[in-house]
């Protein structure tokens, strides 16, 4: 379909990354996922890779969606995520709803071919060889996109319709708190690899649509939202998303005021429904060293038209979109 977006999901395997993948796959009329790259950041990459494949084969077997290549990025970060945070992909990989025998057998048959793909090379290959412009949805660090920009320049960027990015904090506080080292202004996706983020932000030939903490702070993952999935438990995709998000609702109790948010899901929602938020034009820079390492800074450069930032999120519409989208793969 000519108006169907071709989308590559570049993610790092957290709960919200995988729910974002589900949202994209649940809208085959608007979006066709043509590939996915998994980075060893907010997951241990083998588990993030595996659960991505299991979701792909579930939707292929039950909904007839096309299979797509999945690659593991070989790139490392400047500031790794705490190891205790990185196990969620393992938990999601083991959920019963994504381990039905026929789906598992299909993924096992595809595993080796995909396991040989380097994620950053796959990203470049998918963009450069596409006969149409491609949308890249980045819900992890920007390392893979930066690698492509540095290696291929405008041969790559001119083939990208938009790069939709979850990352940064402009007018709100960050979510990186390391005693004696950071000042709390950075956001984790940017902090993981600040030089990569700077490379992408500095690239004026790449159109960037930014979902920073300023917008994602308006879509917390709460018990009242998650429990609504119980009314649609006959759908395998709804079971997965409800279970994934249910394992996040305790964060607000552990860290009042700093709970779990639908960071990546809101970002992916833009690829499905562009009116999910309003936007204002603003270019960003990144601090790459010191206590503010990873901080995003507004440039207020009226001559820059390559970047917009989300604001005024319609939270009610967003939650309804996610719930309704997961009525897929009926048992």
Short mmCIF file of C-alpha atoms in Angstrom, two decimals:
data_model
loop_
_atom_site.label_atom_id
_atom_site.label_comp_id
_atom_site.label_asym_id
_atom_site.label_seq_id
_atom_site.Cartn_x
_atom_site.Cartn_y
_atom_site.Cartn_z
CA UNK A 1 0.00 0.00 0.00
CA UNK A 2 1.43 3.35 -1.06
CA UNK A 3 0.36 5.17 2.10
CA UNK A 4 1.66 2.43 4.41
CA UNK A 5 4.72 3.59 6.32
CA UNK A 6 7.81 1.40 6.11
CA UNK A 7 9.17 1.32 9.66
CA UNK A 8 12.33 -0.03 11.26
CA UNK A 9 12.23 -0.33 15.05
CA UNK A 10 15.65 0.31 16.62
CA UNK A 11 15.20 -0.65 20.27
CA UNK A 12 16.97 -1.91 23.37
CA UNK A 13 14.67 -4.56 24.75
CA UNK A 14 12.91 -2.97 27.73
CA UNK A 15 9.26 -3.54 28.60
CA UNK A 16 8.18 -0.40 26.78
CA UNK A 17 10.31 -1.21 23.72
CA UNK A 18 8.52 -4.51 23.22
CA UNK A 19 5.09 -3.00 23.82
CA UNK A 20 6.07 -0.40 21.19
CA UNK A 21 6.80 -3.25 18.77
CA UNK A 22 3.38 -4.74 19.50
CA UNK A 23 1.72 -1.40 18.79
CA UNK A 24 3.47 -1.10 15.43
CA UNK A 25 2.63 -4.68 14.46
CA UNK A 26 -1.00 -4.20 15.47
CA UNK A 27 -1.51 -1.61 12.71
CA UNK A 28 -0.54 -3.27 9.43
CA UNK A 29 -2.71 -0.90 7.39
CA UNK A 30 -0.75 2.16 8.50
CA UNK A 31 2.63 0.56 9.25
CA UNK A 32 4.73 -2.22 7.83
CA UNK A 33 7.64 -3.21 10.04
CA UNK A 34 10.46 -4.08 7.64
CA UNK A 35 13.15 -4.79 10.22
CA UNK A 36 14.28 -4.43 13.80
CA UNK A 37 17.62 -3.74 15.47
CA UNK A 38 18.27 -4.69 19.10
CA UNK A 39 20.94 -2.89 21.13
CA UNK A 40 22.61 -4.28 24.25
CA UNK A 41 21.53 -1.35 26.44
CA UNK A 42 18.36 -1.74 28.54
CA UNK A 43 18.50 -5.50 27.98
CA UNK A 44 20.94 -8.31 27.57
CA UNK A 45 20.85 -8.37 23.80
CA UNK A 46 20.30 -12.11 23.33
CA UNK A 47 17.03 -11.96 25.26
CA UNK A 48 15.89 -8.77 23.54
CA UNK A 49 16.65 -10.40 20.20
CA UNK A 50 14.74 -13.55 21.10
CA UNK A 51 11.56 -11.87 22.34
CA UNK A 52 11.55 -9.64 19.24
CA UNK A 53 11.61 -12.77 17.11
CA UNK A 54 8.89 -14.43 19.13
CA UNK A 55 6.57 -11.45 18.73
CA UNK A 56 7.29 -11.36 15.00
CA UNK A 57 6.47 -15.04 14.53
CA UNK A 58 3.35 -14.78 16.72
CA UNK A 59 1.97 -12.01 14.51
CA UNK A 60 3.03 -13.82 11.35
CA UNK A 61 1.39 -17.09 12.33
CA UNK A 62 -1.82 -15.61 13.75
CA UNK A 63 -2.31 -12.46 11.66
CA UNK A 64 -0.41 -13.25 8.45
CA UNK A 65 1.99 -10.32 8.83
CA UNK A 66 5.25 -10.42 6.84
CA UNK A 67 8.39 -11.72 8.50
CA UNK A 68 11.23 -9.24 8.78
CA UNK A 69 14.97 -9.40 9.56
CA UNK A 70 16.21 -8.78 13.10
CA UNK A 71 19.79 -7.85 13.92
CA UNK A 72 21.83 -7.47 17.10
CA UNK A 73 23.83 -4.28 17.23
CA UNK A 74 27.53 -4.79 17.90
CA UNK A 75 27.92 -1.26 19.30
CA UNK A 76 28.64 -0.58 22.95
CA UNK A 77 27.66 2.36 25.10
CA UNK A 78 29.67 4.99 26.93
CA UNK A 79 27.55 4.62 30.08
CA UNK A 80 26.01 1.15 30.47
CA UNK A 81 22.64 0.65 32.11
CA UNK A 82 22.73 -0.88 35.61
CA UNK A 83 22.75 -4.66 35.14
CA UNK A 84 19.76 -5.14 37.47
CA UNK A 85 17.59 -3.19 35.03
CA UNK A 86 18.47 -5.29 32.03
CA UNK A 87 16.68 -8.55 32.79
CA UNK A 88 13.15 -7.61 31.73
CA UNK A 89 13.61 -9.02 28.21
CA UNK A 90 14.39 -12.40 29.77
CA UNK A 91 11.12 -12.31 31.72
CA UNK A 92 9.12 -11.33 28.63
CA UNK A 93 10.88 -13.99 26.57
CA UNK A 94 9.49 -16.62 28.96
CA UNK A 95 5.86 -15.47 29.08
CA UNK A 96 3.56 -18.39 28.13
CA UNK A 97 1.61 -16.31 25.59
CA UNK A 98 4.69 -16.02 23.34
CA UNK A 99 5.77 -19.63 23.76
CA UNK A 100 3.01 -21.58 22.06
CA UNK A 101 4.68 -24.53 20.26
CA UNK A 102 3.82 -23.52 16.69
CA UNK A 103 5.20 -20.00 17.20
CA UNK A 104 8.32 -21.23 18.97
CA UNK A 105 9.04 -23.73 16.20
CA UNK A 106 8.81 -21.01 13.56
CA UNK A 107 11.19 -18.73 15.48
CA UNK A 108 13.65 -21.58 16.00
CA UNK A 109 13.70 -22.14 12.23
CA UNK A 110 14.54 -18.47 11.63
CA UNK A 111 16.91 -17.93 14.56
CA UNK A 112 20.26 -18.73 12.97
CA UNK A 113 19.74 -16.66 9.82
CA UNK A 114 18.85 -13.59 11.90
CA UNK A 115 21.54 -14.25 14.52
CA UNK A 116 24.25 -13.58 11.91
CA UNK A 117 23.05 -10.02 11.17
CA UNK A 118 24.89 -7.05 12.70
CA UNK A 119 22.21 -4.58 13.66
CA UNK A 120 23.90 -1.37 12.52
CA UNK A 121 24.67 -2.90 9.12
CA UNK A 122 21.11 -4.20 8.83
CA UNK A 123 19.75 -0.71 9.53
CA UNK A 124 21.89 0.81 6.80
CA UNK A 125 21.07 -1.96 4.34
CA UNK A 126 17.31 -1.70 4.86
CA UNK A 127 17.34 2.06 4.34
CA UNK A 128 19.77 2.21 1.42
CA UNK A 129 18.13 -0.61 -0.55
CA UNK A 130 14.52 0.46 -0.02
CA UNK A 131 12.65 1.73 -3.07
CA UNK A 132 10.73 4.12 -0.79
CA UNK A 133 11.68 6.38 2.07
CA UNK A 134 11.83 4.64 5.43
CA UNK A 135 10.79 5.75 8.92
CA UNK A 136 13.17 4.79 11.73
CA UNK A 137 11.63 4.57 15.19
CA UNK A 138 14.40 4.67 17.80
CA UNK A 139 13.37 3.70 21.32
CA UNK A 140 16.87 2.94 22.55
CA UNK A 141 20.18 4.80 22.23
CA UNK A 142 21.07 6.52 18.95
CA UNK A 143 24.28 4.56 18.38
CA UNK A 144 23.09 2.64 15.30
CA UNK A 145 21.67 5.70 13.55
CA UNK A 146 24.86 7.67 14.30
CA UNK A 147 26.96 4.85 12.83
CA UNK A 148 24.91 4.99 9.62
CA UNK A 149 25.11 8.79 9.45
CA UNK A 150 28.88 8.77 9.89
CA UNK A 151 29.46 5.95 7.40
CA UNK A 152 27.00 6.87 4.64
CA UNK A 153 26.10 10.53 5.17
CA UNK A 154 23.36 11.90 2.95
CA UNK A 155 23.15 8.65 0.98
CA UNK A 156 21.53 7.34 4.14
CA UNK A 157 19.73 10.39 5.55
CA UNK A 158 17.96 11.34 2.33
CA UNK A 159 16.34 7.89 2.26
CA UNK A 160 14.87 8.44 5.75
CA UNK A 161 11.42 10.02 5.85
CA UNK A 162 11.63 10.66 9.60
CA UNK A 163 13.64 9.46 12.55
CA UNK A 164 11.23 9.25 15.49
CA UNK A 165 13.28 9.35 18.68
CA UNK A 166 12.57 8.68 22.34
CA UNK A 167 15.20 10.53 24.31
CA UNK A 168 16.23 13.64 26.15
CA UNK A 169 14.71 16.11 28.59
CA UNK A 170 14.35 19.75 27.64
CA UNK A 171 12.33 21.64 30.26
CA UNK A 172 12.01 18.88 32.86
CA UNK A 173 14.49 16.96 34.98
CA UNK A 174 16.26 13.88 33.69
CA UNK A 175 16.12 10.30 34.96
CA UNK A 176 19.84 9.51 35.38
CA UNK A 177 20.91 9.67 39.01
CA UNK A 178 24.41 8.42 39.84
CA UNK A 179 25.68 9.75 43.14
CA UNK A 180 28.75 11.95 42.83
CA UNK A 181 28.78 11.76 39.04
CA UNK A 182 25.61 13.17 37.44
CA UNK A 183 23.44 16.18 38.19
CA UNK A 184 20.08 14.62 37.26
CA UNK A 185 19.59 16.47 33.97
CA UNK A 186 20.23 13.59 31.55
CA UNK A 187 17.82 11.00 30.14
CA UNK A 188 19.05 7.41 29.90
CA UNK A 189 18.80 6.77 26.14
CA UNK A 190 20.94 9.83 25.46
CA UNK A 191 23.25 9.21 28.44
CA UNK A 192 24.07 5.69 27.22
CA UNK A 193 25.93 7.14 24.23
CA UNK A 194 26.06 10.98 24.26
CA UNK A 195 28.47 11.32 21.29
CA UNK A 196 26.10 9.27 19.13
CA UNK A 197 23.18 11.46 20.12
CA UNK A 198 25.21 14.56 19.26
CA UNK A 199 26.04 13.13 15.83
CA UNK A 200 22.34 12.57 15.10
CA UNK A 201 21.19 15.91 16.51
CA UNK A 202 23.86 17.78 14.53
CA UNK A 203 22.80 16.13 11.26
CA UNK A 204 20.65 18.71 9.49
CA UNK A 205 19.78 16.38 6.59
CA UNK A 206 17.97 13.96 8.92
CA UNK A 207 14.44 14.91 9.99
CA UNK A 208 13.98 14.19 13.70
CA UNK A 209 10.72 13.89 15.64
CA UNK A 210 11.56 13.96 19.36
CA UNK A 211 9.59 12.48 22.23
CA UNK A 212 11.46 13.70 25.30
CA UNK A 213 10.61 13.23 28.97
CA UNK A 214 8.66 16.48 28.65
CA UNK A 215 5.96 14.57 26.74
CA UNK A 216 6.39 11.01 28.02
CA UNK A 217 5.97 12.17 31.64
CA UNK A 218 2.26 12.51 30.82
CA UNK A 219 1.72 8.79 30.13
CA UNK A 220 2.58 6.82 33.30
CA UNK A 221 2.04 3.06 33.35
CA UNK A 222 -0.42 2.72 36.23
CA UNK A 223 -2.37 -0.12 37.79
CA UNK A 224 -5.66 1.42 36.64
CA UNK A 225 -4.48 1.30 33.02
CA UNK A 226 -2.93 -2.16 33.17
CA UNK A 227 -5.91 -3.84 34.80
CA UNK A 228 -8.08 -2.90 31.83
CA UNK A 229 -6.27 -5.53 29.77
CA UNK A 230 -8.09 -8.16 31.84
CA UNK A 231 -11.27 -7.46 29.87
CA UNK A 232 -9.60 -8.59 26.64
CA UNK A 233 -7.60 -11.55 27.84
CA UNK A 234 -8.82 -13.73 24.98
CA UNK A 235 -6.25 -11.99 22.74
CA UNK A 236 -2.65 -13.20 22.89
CA UNK A 237 -1.21 -9.79 22.09
CA UNK A 238 -3.25 -8.23 24.88
CA UNK A 239 -2.02 -10.91 27.27
CA UNK A 240 1.57 -10.07 26.40
CA UNK A 241 1.21 -6.30 26.77
CA UNK A 242 -0.84 -6.57 29.95
CA UNK A 243 1.71 -8.92 31.49
CA UNK A 244 4.68 -6.80 30.39
CA UNK A 245 3.23 -3.61 31.79
CA UNK A 246 1.96 -5.31 34.97
CA UNK A 247 5.57 -5.99 35.92
CA UNK A 248 6.25 -2.22 35.89
CA UNK A 249 3.53 -0.80 38.15
CA UNK A 250 5.56 -1.28 41.34
CA UNK A 251 8.08 1.39 40.29
CA UNK A 252 5.82 4.20 41.51
CA UNK A 253 5.66 2.55 44.96
CA UNK A 254 9.42 2.10 45.09
CA UNK A 255 10.23 5.60 43.80
CA UNK A 256 7.27 7.97 44.31
CA UNK A 257 7.22 10.59 41.58
CA UNK A 258 9.64 8.59 39.43
CA UNK A 259 7.64 5.60 38.25
CA UNK A 260 7.46 3.75 34.95
CA UNK A 261 6.22 5.56 31.86
CA UNK A 262 5.16 4.56 28.36
CA UNK A 263 8.21 6.32 26.93
CA UNK A 264 8.71 4.14 23.88
CA UNK A 265 5.07 3.26 23.28
CA UNK A 266 4.12 6.92 22.97
CA UNK A 267 6.99 7.37 20.53
CA UNK A 268 5.84 4.45 18.39
CA UNK A 269 2.25 5.71 18.56
CA UNK A 270 3.26 8.68 16.41
CA UNK A 271 4.04 6.30 13.54
CA UNK A 272 0.46 5.04 13.77
CA UNK A 273 -1.42 8.21 14.69
CA UNK A 274 0.39 11.46 14.01
CA UNK A 275 -2.17 13.55 15.92
CA UNK A 276 -1.30 11.90 19.25
CA UNK A 277 0.55 15.11 20.21
CA UNK A 278 1.31 18.63 19.04
CA UNK A 279 4.84 19.66 18.05
CA UNK A 280 7.08 22.69 18.08
CA UNK A 281 10.21 23.32 16.07
CA UNK A 282 13.43 23.10 18.08
CA UNK A 283 16.92 21.75 17.49
CA UNK A 284 18.84 20.10 20.32
CA UNK A 285 22.45 19.72 21.35
CA UNK A 286 23.98 17.22 23.79
CA UNK A 287 26.48 17.70 26.61
CA UNK A 288 29.12 15.00 26.19
CA UNK A 289 31.18 15.32 29.38
CA UNK A 290 31.09 16.47 33.00
CA UNK A 291 28.29 16.27 35.58
CA UNK A 292 25.71 17.13 32.91
CA UNK A 293 26.88 14.44 30.49
CA UNK A 294 23.94 13.36 28.34
CA UNK A 295 21.89 16.49 28.98
CA UNK A 296 19.89 17.77 26.00
CA UNK A 297 19.99 21.52 25.43
CA UNK A 298 17.64 23.58 23.26
CA UNK A 299 19.52 25.64 20.68
CA UNK A 300 16.73 28.13 19.83
CA UNK A 301 18.10 28.30 16.30
CA UNK A 302 15.25 29.51 14.10
CA UNK A 303 17.22 28.52 11.02
CA UNK A 304 17.11 24.83 11.94
CA UNK A 305 14.04 23.06 10.56
CA UNK A 306 15.22 19.47 10.86
CA UNK A 307 13.85 18.75 14.35
CA UNK A 308 10.51 18.99 16.13
CA UNK A 309 9.62 18.13 19.74
CA UNK A 310 6.33 16.68 20.99
CA UNK A 311 4.12 18.58 23.41
CA UNK A 312 0.48 18.53 24.58
CA UNK A 313 0.09 14.74 24.50
CA UNK A 314 -3.48 13.48 24.40
CA UNK A 315 -3.02 10.90 27.17
CA UNK A 316 -6.59 9.58 27.09
CA UNK A 317 -6.44 9.02 23.37
CA UNK A 318 -3.07 7.32 23.75
CA UNK A 319 -4.23 4.83 26.37
CA UNK A 320 -7.34 4.02 24.32
CA UNK A 321 -5.19 3.47 21.23
CA UNK A 322 -2.94 1.02 23.05
CA UNK A 323 -5.81 -0.95 24.60
CA UNK A 324 -7.78 -1.18 21.37
CA UNK A 325 -4.69 -2.07 19.33
CA UNK A 326 -3.94 -5.17 21.38
CA UNK A 327 -7.15 -6.95 20.44
CA UNK A 328 -5.15 -9.18 18.12
CA UNK A 329 -4.42 -12.90 17.88
CA UNK A 330 -7.64 -14.22 19.39
CA UNK A 331 -7.26 -17.56 21.10
#
